[in-house]
Coordinates of N, CA, C and O in Angstrom, one line a residue:
M141 N -117.9 147.8 248.8 CA -117.2 146.4 249.5 C -117.7 145.0 248.3 O -118.9 145.0 248.5
L142 N -117.2 144.4 247.9 CA -117.0 143.3 247.0 C -117.8 141.9 248.4 O -116.4 141.5 248.9
K143 N -118.4 141.2 247.7 CA -118.4 140.3 248.5 C -118.6 139.1 247.7 O -119.5 138.8 246.7
I144 N -117.8 137.8 248.0 CA -117.7 136.8 246.9 C -118.0 135.6 247.9 O -117.4 135.7 249.0
T145 N -119.0 134.8 247.0 CA -119.6 133.8 247.8 C -119.0 132.4 246.9 O -119.8 132.4 245.8
S146 N -118.4 131.1 247.6 CA -117.8 130.2 246.8 C -118.3 129.2 247.1 O -118.2 128.5 248.7
K147 N -119.2 128.3 246.7 CA -119.5 126.7 246.8 C -118.4 125.8 246.1 O -118.3 126.0 245.3
Q148 N -118.1 125.0 246.9 CA -117.5 123.8 246.6 C -116.0 124.3 246.0 O -115.5 123.8 245.3
L149 N -115.6 125.4 246.6 CA -114.6 126.0 245.4 C -113.8 127.0 246.2 O -114.7 127.8 246.9
E150 N -112.9 127.0 246.4 CA -111.5 128.2 246.8 C -111.4 129.5 246.0 O -110.5 129.0 244.8
V151 N -111.7 130.3 247.2 CA -111.3 131.5 245.9 C -109.7 132.0 246.0 O -109.0 132.3 247.4
T152 N -108.7 131.5 244.6 CA -107.2 132.2 245.0 C -107.5 133.6 244.2 O -108.4 134.3 243.8
A153 N -106.0 133.7 244.7 CA -105.8 135.1 244.3 C -106.4 135.6 242.9 O -106.3 136.8 242.7
P154 N -105.4 134.3 241.7 CA -105.8 134.8 240.5 C -107.4 135.3 240.0 O -108.1 136.0 239.4
I155 N -108.1 134.6 241.1 CA -110.1 134.3 240.6 C -110.3 135.9 241.1 O -110.9 136.1 240.5
L156 N -109.6 135.8 242.1 CA -110.5 137.4 242.7 C -109.5 138.3 241.5 O -110.7 139.6 242.0
E157 N -108.6 138.4 241.3 CA -107.9 139.7 240.4 C -108.6 139.8 239.4 O -109.1 140.9 239.1
R158 N -108.9 138.4 238.8 CA -110.3 138.7 237.5 C -111.4 139.1 238.2 O -111.9 140.3 237.0
I159 N -111.9 139.0 238.8 CA -113.5 139.7 239.2 C -113.3 140.7 239.9 O -114.2 141.3 239.0
E160 N -112.4 141.1 240.3 CA -112.0 142.5 240.7 C -111.6 143.0 239.4 O -112.1 144.7 239.2
G161 N -111.0 142.8 238.3 CA -110.8 143.3 236.9 C -112.2 143.6 236.8 O -112.1 144.8 236.0
Q162 N -113.3 142.7 236.4 CA -114.3 142.9 235.7 C -115.4 144.1 236.6 O -116.1 145.0 236.1
I163 N -115.0 143.9 237.6 CA -116.0 144.8 238.3 C -115.6 146.5 238.4 O -116.2 147.4 238.3
E164 N -113.8 146.3 238.2 CA -113.5 147.9 237.6 C -113.8 148.6 236.8 O -113.9 149.3 236.6
K165 N -114.2 147.3 235.5 CA -114.6 148.3 234.3 C -115.7 148.8 234.6 O -116.2 149.6 233.7
L166 N -116.5 148.2 235.5 CA -118.5 148.8 235.7 C -118.0 150.2 236.3 O -118.9 151.0 236.5
T167 N -117.0 150.4 237.4 CA -116.5 151.5 238.0 C -116.7 153.0 236.5 O -116.6 154.3 237.0
R168 N -115.9 152.7 235.7 CA -115.7 153.8 234.7 C -116.6 154.4 234.1 O -116.8 155.3 233.6
H169 N -118.0 154.2 234.4 CA -119.1 154.4 234.5 C -119.6 155.5 234.6 O -120.7 156.4 234.9
D170 N -119.0 156.0 235.8 CA -119.1 156.7 237.1 C -120.6 156.1 237.7 O -121.9 157.6 237.8
V171 N -121.2 155.6 238.0 CA -122.0 155.2 238.5 C -122.2 154.1 240.1 O -121.1 153.6 239.9
Q172 N -122.7 154.8 241.1 CA -121.8 154.1 242.2 C -122.8 152.4 242.2 O -123.7 152.2 242.0
L173 N -121.8 151.5 242.3 CA -122.4 150.2 242.9 C -122.7 149.8 244.2 O -121.5 150.1 245.3
I174 N -124.0 149.6 244.2 CA -124.0 149.3 245.8 C -124.2 147.5 246.1 O -124.9 147.3 245.6
N175 N -123.4 147.1 247.0 CA -123.4 146.1 247.8 C -122.8 144.7 246.3 O -123.8 143.8 245.7
P176 N -122.0 144.7 245.7 CA -121.9 143.6 244.4 C -121.5 142.3 245.3 O -120.8 142.3 246.5
H177 N -121.7 141.7 244.7 CA -122.1 139.9 245.3 C -122.1 139.1 244.1 O -122.8 139.3 243.4
I178 N -120.8 138.6 244.2 CA -120.8 137.5 243.2 C -120.9 135.9 243.9 O -120.4 135.7 245.2
I179 N -121.3 135.1 243.3 CA -121.8 133.8 243.7 C -120.9 133.0 242.7 O -121.3 132.7 241.4
I180 N -120.0 131.9 242.9 CA -119.3 131.1 241.9 C -119.9 129.7 242.5 O -119.7 129.4 244.2
T181 N -120.2 128.6 241.8 CA -120.4 127.6 241.8 C -120.1 126.4 241.0 O -120.1 126.9 239.6
Q182 N -119.8 125.2 241.4 CA -119.3 124.2 240.7 C -119.9 123.2 240.5 O -120.4 122.9 241.4
E183 N -120.7 122.8 239.0 CA -121.9 122.2 238.6 C -120.6 120.7 238.0 O -120.8 121.5 236.8
K184 N -120.6 119.7 238.7 CA -119.5 118.9 237.1 C -118.7 119.5 237.0 O -118.0 119.8 237.2
Q185 N -118.6 119.4 235.6 CA -118.3 120.1 234.6 C -118.1 121.5 234.2 O -117.2 122.2 234.0
L186 N -119.1 122.0 235.1 CA -119.0 123.4 234.3 C -119.3 124.2 235.5 O -119.4 123.9 236.7
F187 N -118.7 125.2 235.4 CA -118.5 126.5 236.7 C -119.6 127.7 236.5 O -120.0 127.6 235.2
K188 N -120.4 127.9 237.2 CA -121.5 129.0 236.9 C -120.8 130.2 237.8 O -120.8 130.3 239.3
I189 N -121.5 131.2 237.5 CA -121.0 132.5 237.8 C -122.3 133.4 237.9 O -122.6 133.6 236.9
E190 N -122.7 134.0 239.4 CA -123.9 134.9 239.2 C -122.9 136.0 239.8 O -122.5 136.2 240.9
A191 N -123.7 137.0 239.2 CA -123.2 138.8 240.0 C -124.9 139.5 240.0 O -125.5 139.4 239.8
N192 N -124.8 139.9 241.0 CA -126.0 140.6 241.6 C -125.3 141.7 242.2 O -124.4 142.0 243.0
I193 N -126.0 143.1 241.6 CA -125.2 144.5 241.6 C -126.2 145.3 242.0 O -126.8 145.5 240.8
G194 N -126.9 146.7 242.8 CA -127.4 147.1 243.2 C -126.7 148.7 242.6 O -125.5 148.9 242.4
L195 N -127.8 149.2 241.9 CA -127.3 150.8 241.2 C -128.4 151.5 241.8 O -129.5 151.2 242.4
P196 N -127.8 152.8 241.8 CA -129.3 153.9 242.6 C -130.4 154.0 241.8 O -131.6 154.2 242.3
S197 N -130.5 153.7 240.1 CA -131.5 153.7 239.2 C -131.8 152.3 239.0 O -132.9 152.1 238.4
G198 N -131.1 151.1 239.8 CA -131.8 149.6 239.3 C -131.1 148.9 239.7 O -130.6 148.8 241.0
E199 N -131.2 147.6 239.5 CA -130.0 146.6 239.7 C -129.8 145.6 238.3 O -130.3 145.6 237.5
L200 N -128.3 145.1 238.6 CA -128.0 144.9 237.3 C -127.6 143.4 237.8 O -127.5 142.7 239.1
F201 N -128.6 141.8 237.1 CA -127.7 140.8 237.4 C -127.2 140.0 236.1 O -128.1 140.0 235.1
A202 N -126.4 139.2 236.3 CA -125.7 138.6 234.9 C -125.3 137.0 235.8 O -125.1 136.6 236.8
Q203 N -125.3 135.5 234.9 CA -125.1 134.3 235.2 C -124.5 134.3 233.8 O -124.8 134.6 232.8
A204 N -123.9 133.0 234.3 CA -122.5 132.9 233.2 C -121.6 131.0 233.7 O -121.8 131.2 235.0
K205 N -122.3 130.5 232.5 CA -121.3 129.1 232.7 C -120.6 128.6 231.6 O -121.0 129.2 230.6
N206 N -119.5 128.1 231.8 CA -118.4 127.9 230.9 C -117.7 127.0 232.2 O -117.7 126.2 233.0
E207 N -116.9 125.4 231.1 CA -115.8 124.7 232.0 C -114.8 125.5 232.2 O -114.2 124.8 233.0
N208 N -114.4 126.5 231.6 CA -113.1 127.3 232.0 C -114.2 128.3 233.1 O -114.9 128.7 232.8
L209 N -113.4 128.6 234.3 CA -113.9 129.6 234.9 C -113.7 131.0 234.7 O -114.3 131.9 235.1
Y210 N -112.3 130.7 234.3 CA -111.9 132.2 233.8 C -113.1 132.7 232.9 O -113.3 134.3 233.0
A211 N -113.1 132.0 232.0 CA -113.9 132.6 230.5 C -115.6 132.2 231.2 O -116.2 133.7 230.3
A212 N -115.8 131.9 232.4 CA -117.3 132.5 232.4 C -117.0 133.7 233.8 O -118.3 134.7 233.5
I213 N -116.0 134.2 234.0 CA -115.6 135.5 234.5 C -116.0 136.4 233.3 O -116.7 137.3 234.1
T214 N -114.9 136.3 232.6 CA -115.5 137.6 232.0 C -116.5 137.4 230.9 O -116.8 138.8 230.6
A215 N -117.0 136.4 230.7 CA -119.0 136.4 229.9 C -119.5 137.2 231.0 O -120.5 137.9 230.6
M216 N -119.4 137.2 232.8 CA -120.8 137.5 233.2 C -120.2 138.7 233.3 O -120.9 139.6 233.5
G217 N -118.5 139.1 233.0 CA -118.5 140.7 233.2 C -118.7 141.5 231.5 O -119.2 142.7 232.2
K218 N -118.7 140.8 230.6 CA -119.1 141.4 229.6 C -120.9 141.8 229.5 O -121.2 142.4 229.3
K219 N -121.9 140.9 230.2 CA -122.9 140.9 230.6 C -123.6 142.6 231.4 O -124.3 143.0 231.0
L220 N -122.5 141.8 232.3 CA -123.1 143.2 233.2 C -122.6 144.8 232.7 O -123.6 145.6 232.7
E221 N -121.3 144.8 231.6 CA -121.0 145.9 230.9 C -122.1 146.4 230.6 O -122.6 147.5 229.9
K222 N -122.7 145.4 229.2 CA -124.1 145.7 228.6 C -124.8 146.2 229.3 O -125.7 147.4 228.7
Q223 N -125.8 145.7 230.0 CA -126.7 146.0 230.9 C -126.6 147.2 231.5 O -127.4 148.6 231.5
L224 N -125.3 148.0 231.9 CA -125.0 149.2 232.2 C -125.2 150.2 231.1 O -125.6 151.2 231.5
N225 N -124.6 149.5 230.1 CA -124.7 150.4 228.9 C -125.7 150.7 229.4 O -126.0 152.1 228.4
R226 N -126.4 150.2 228.8 CA -127.9 150.0 228.2 C -128.8 150.5 229.1 O -129.6 151.9 228.9
L227 N -128.2 150.9 230.6 CA -129.1 151.9 231.8 C -128.3 153.2 231.5 O -129.0 153.8 231.9
T228 N -127.3 153.2 231.1 CA -127.3 154.7 231.2 C -126.8 155.3 230.4 O -127.1 156.5 230.3
D229 N -127.0 154.8 228.8 CA -127.2 155.3 227.3 C -128.7 155.8 227.2 O -129.1 156.8 226.6
K230 N -129.9 155.3 228.2 CA -131.4 155.3 227.6 C -131.7 156.3 227.7 O -132.2 156.6 226.7
P231 N -131.4 157.4 228.4 CA -132.0 158.8 228.5 C -131.6 159.3 227.2 O -132.1 159.9 226.5
Q232 N -130.2 159.3 226.7 CA -129.5 159.9 225.5 C -130.2 159.4 224.1 O -130.0 160.0 223.1
A233 N -130.9 158.1 224.4 CA -131.4 157.6 223.1 C -132.4 157.6 222.9 O -133.7 157.0 222.7
Q234 N -133.1 159.3 222.8 CA -134.6 159.3 222.3 C -134.9 158.9 221.0 O -133.9 158.9 220.3
R235 N -135.6 158.4 220.6 CA -135.9 157.4 219.5 C -137.0 158.5 218.5 O -138.0 157.9 217.7
H236 N -137.7 159.4 219.0 CA -139.1 160.0 219.1 C -138.2 161.6 218.4 O -137.5 162.1 219.0
A237 N -139.2 162.3 217.2 CA -138.7 163.6 216.9 C -139.3 164.3 217.7 O -140.2 164.3 218.2
T238 N -137.7 165.4 217.9 CA -138.6 166.7 218.7 C -139.3 167.8 218.0 O -139.4 167.8 216.5
F239 N -139.8 168.3 218.4 CA -141.0 169.6 217.9 C -140.3 171.0 217.8 O -140.9 172.0 218.6
E240 N -138.9 171.0 217.8 CA -138.1 172.5 217.9 C -138.4 172.9 216.7 O -138.5 172.6 215.8
N241 N -138.3 174.2 216.6 CA -138.5 175.6 215.7 C -139.9 175.0 215.1 O -139.8 175.0 213.7
A242 N -141.3 174.3 215.5 CA -142.0 174.0 215.2 C -143.3 175.2 214.4 O -143.8 175.3 213.4
E243 N -142.9 176.4 215.7 CA -143.5 177.9 214.5 C -142.9 177.9 213.5 O -143.3 179.3 213.4
D244 N -141.4 178.4 213.4 CA -140.5 178.6 212.2 C -141.2 178.0 211.0 O -140.8 178.9 209.5
D245 N -141.4 176.5 210.8 CA -142.0 175.9 209.8 C -143.4 177.0 209.0 O -143.7 176.4 208.0
F246 N -144.0 177.7 210.0 CA -145.1 178.1 209.6 C -145.2 179.6 208.9 O -144.7 180.2 210.0
E247 N -145.8 179.6 207.7 CA -145.5 181.4 207.4 C -146.8 181.7 206.8 O -147.5 180.9 206.2
Y248 N -146.9 182.7 207.2 CA -148.8 183.7 207.2 C -147.8 185.1 206.4 O -147.5 186.0 206.7
V249 N -148.7 184.6 205.4 CA -148.5 185.7 204.2 C -150.0 186.5 204.0 O -151.1 186.2 204.1
Y250 N -150.0 188.2 204.9 CA -151.2 188.9 205.0 C -151.1 190.1 203.6 O -149.9 190.3 203.3
K251 N -151.6 189.6 202.9 CA -152.2 190.2 202.0 C -153.4 191.6 201.9 O -154.5 190.7 202.4
E252 N -153.1 192.6 201.7 CA -154.7 193.5 202.0 C -155.1 194.1 200.7 O -154.2 193.8 199.7
E253 N -156.4 193.6 200.2 CA -156.9 193.4 199.2 C -157.4 194.6 198.7 O -158.3 195.4 199.8
T254 N -157.6 195.7 197.4 CA -158.1 196.8 197.1 C -158.9 196.6 196.5 O -159.3 196.1 195.6
A255 N -159.9 197.7 196.7 CA -161.0 197.5 196.0 C -160.9 198.4 194.5 O -160.7 199.8 195.0
A256 N -161.1 197.7 193.4 CA -160.5 199.0 192.2 C -161.8 199.6 191.4 O -163.4 198.9 191.6

């Protein structure tokens, strides 16, 4: 269940749709999102949006500021997606060489010596 907290701003249907669209992009990674919480604040001319989402393997946090609220929501979504990509693809990106077939590289030749 998505929880949105807004300070000094009313959350309208288009804002809600944009936020839900960004969160929906994260669900494509087949990872369970635990208690997604979005906080929207307006500071003078800037909109600040923060997202805190729990995962079974950790936690995602992103923050974005922009004069345009929709641009801030999109920037926050991109940051979250980048973090989630890093978390889900990390086990596959092993940067060390594996020692498979190490025994095949070694060849021993036995020669029998005969006395003449």
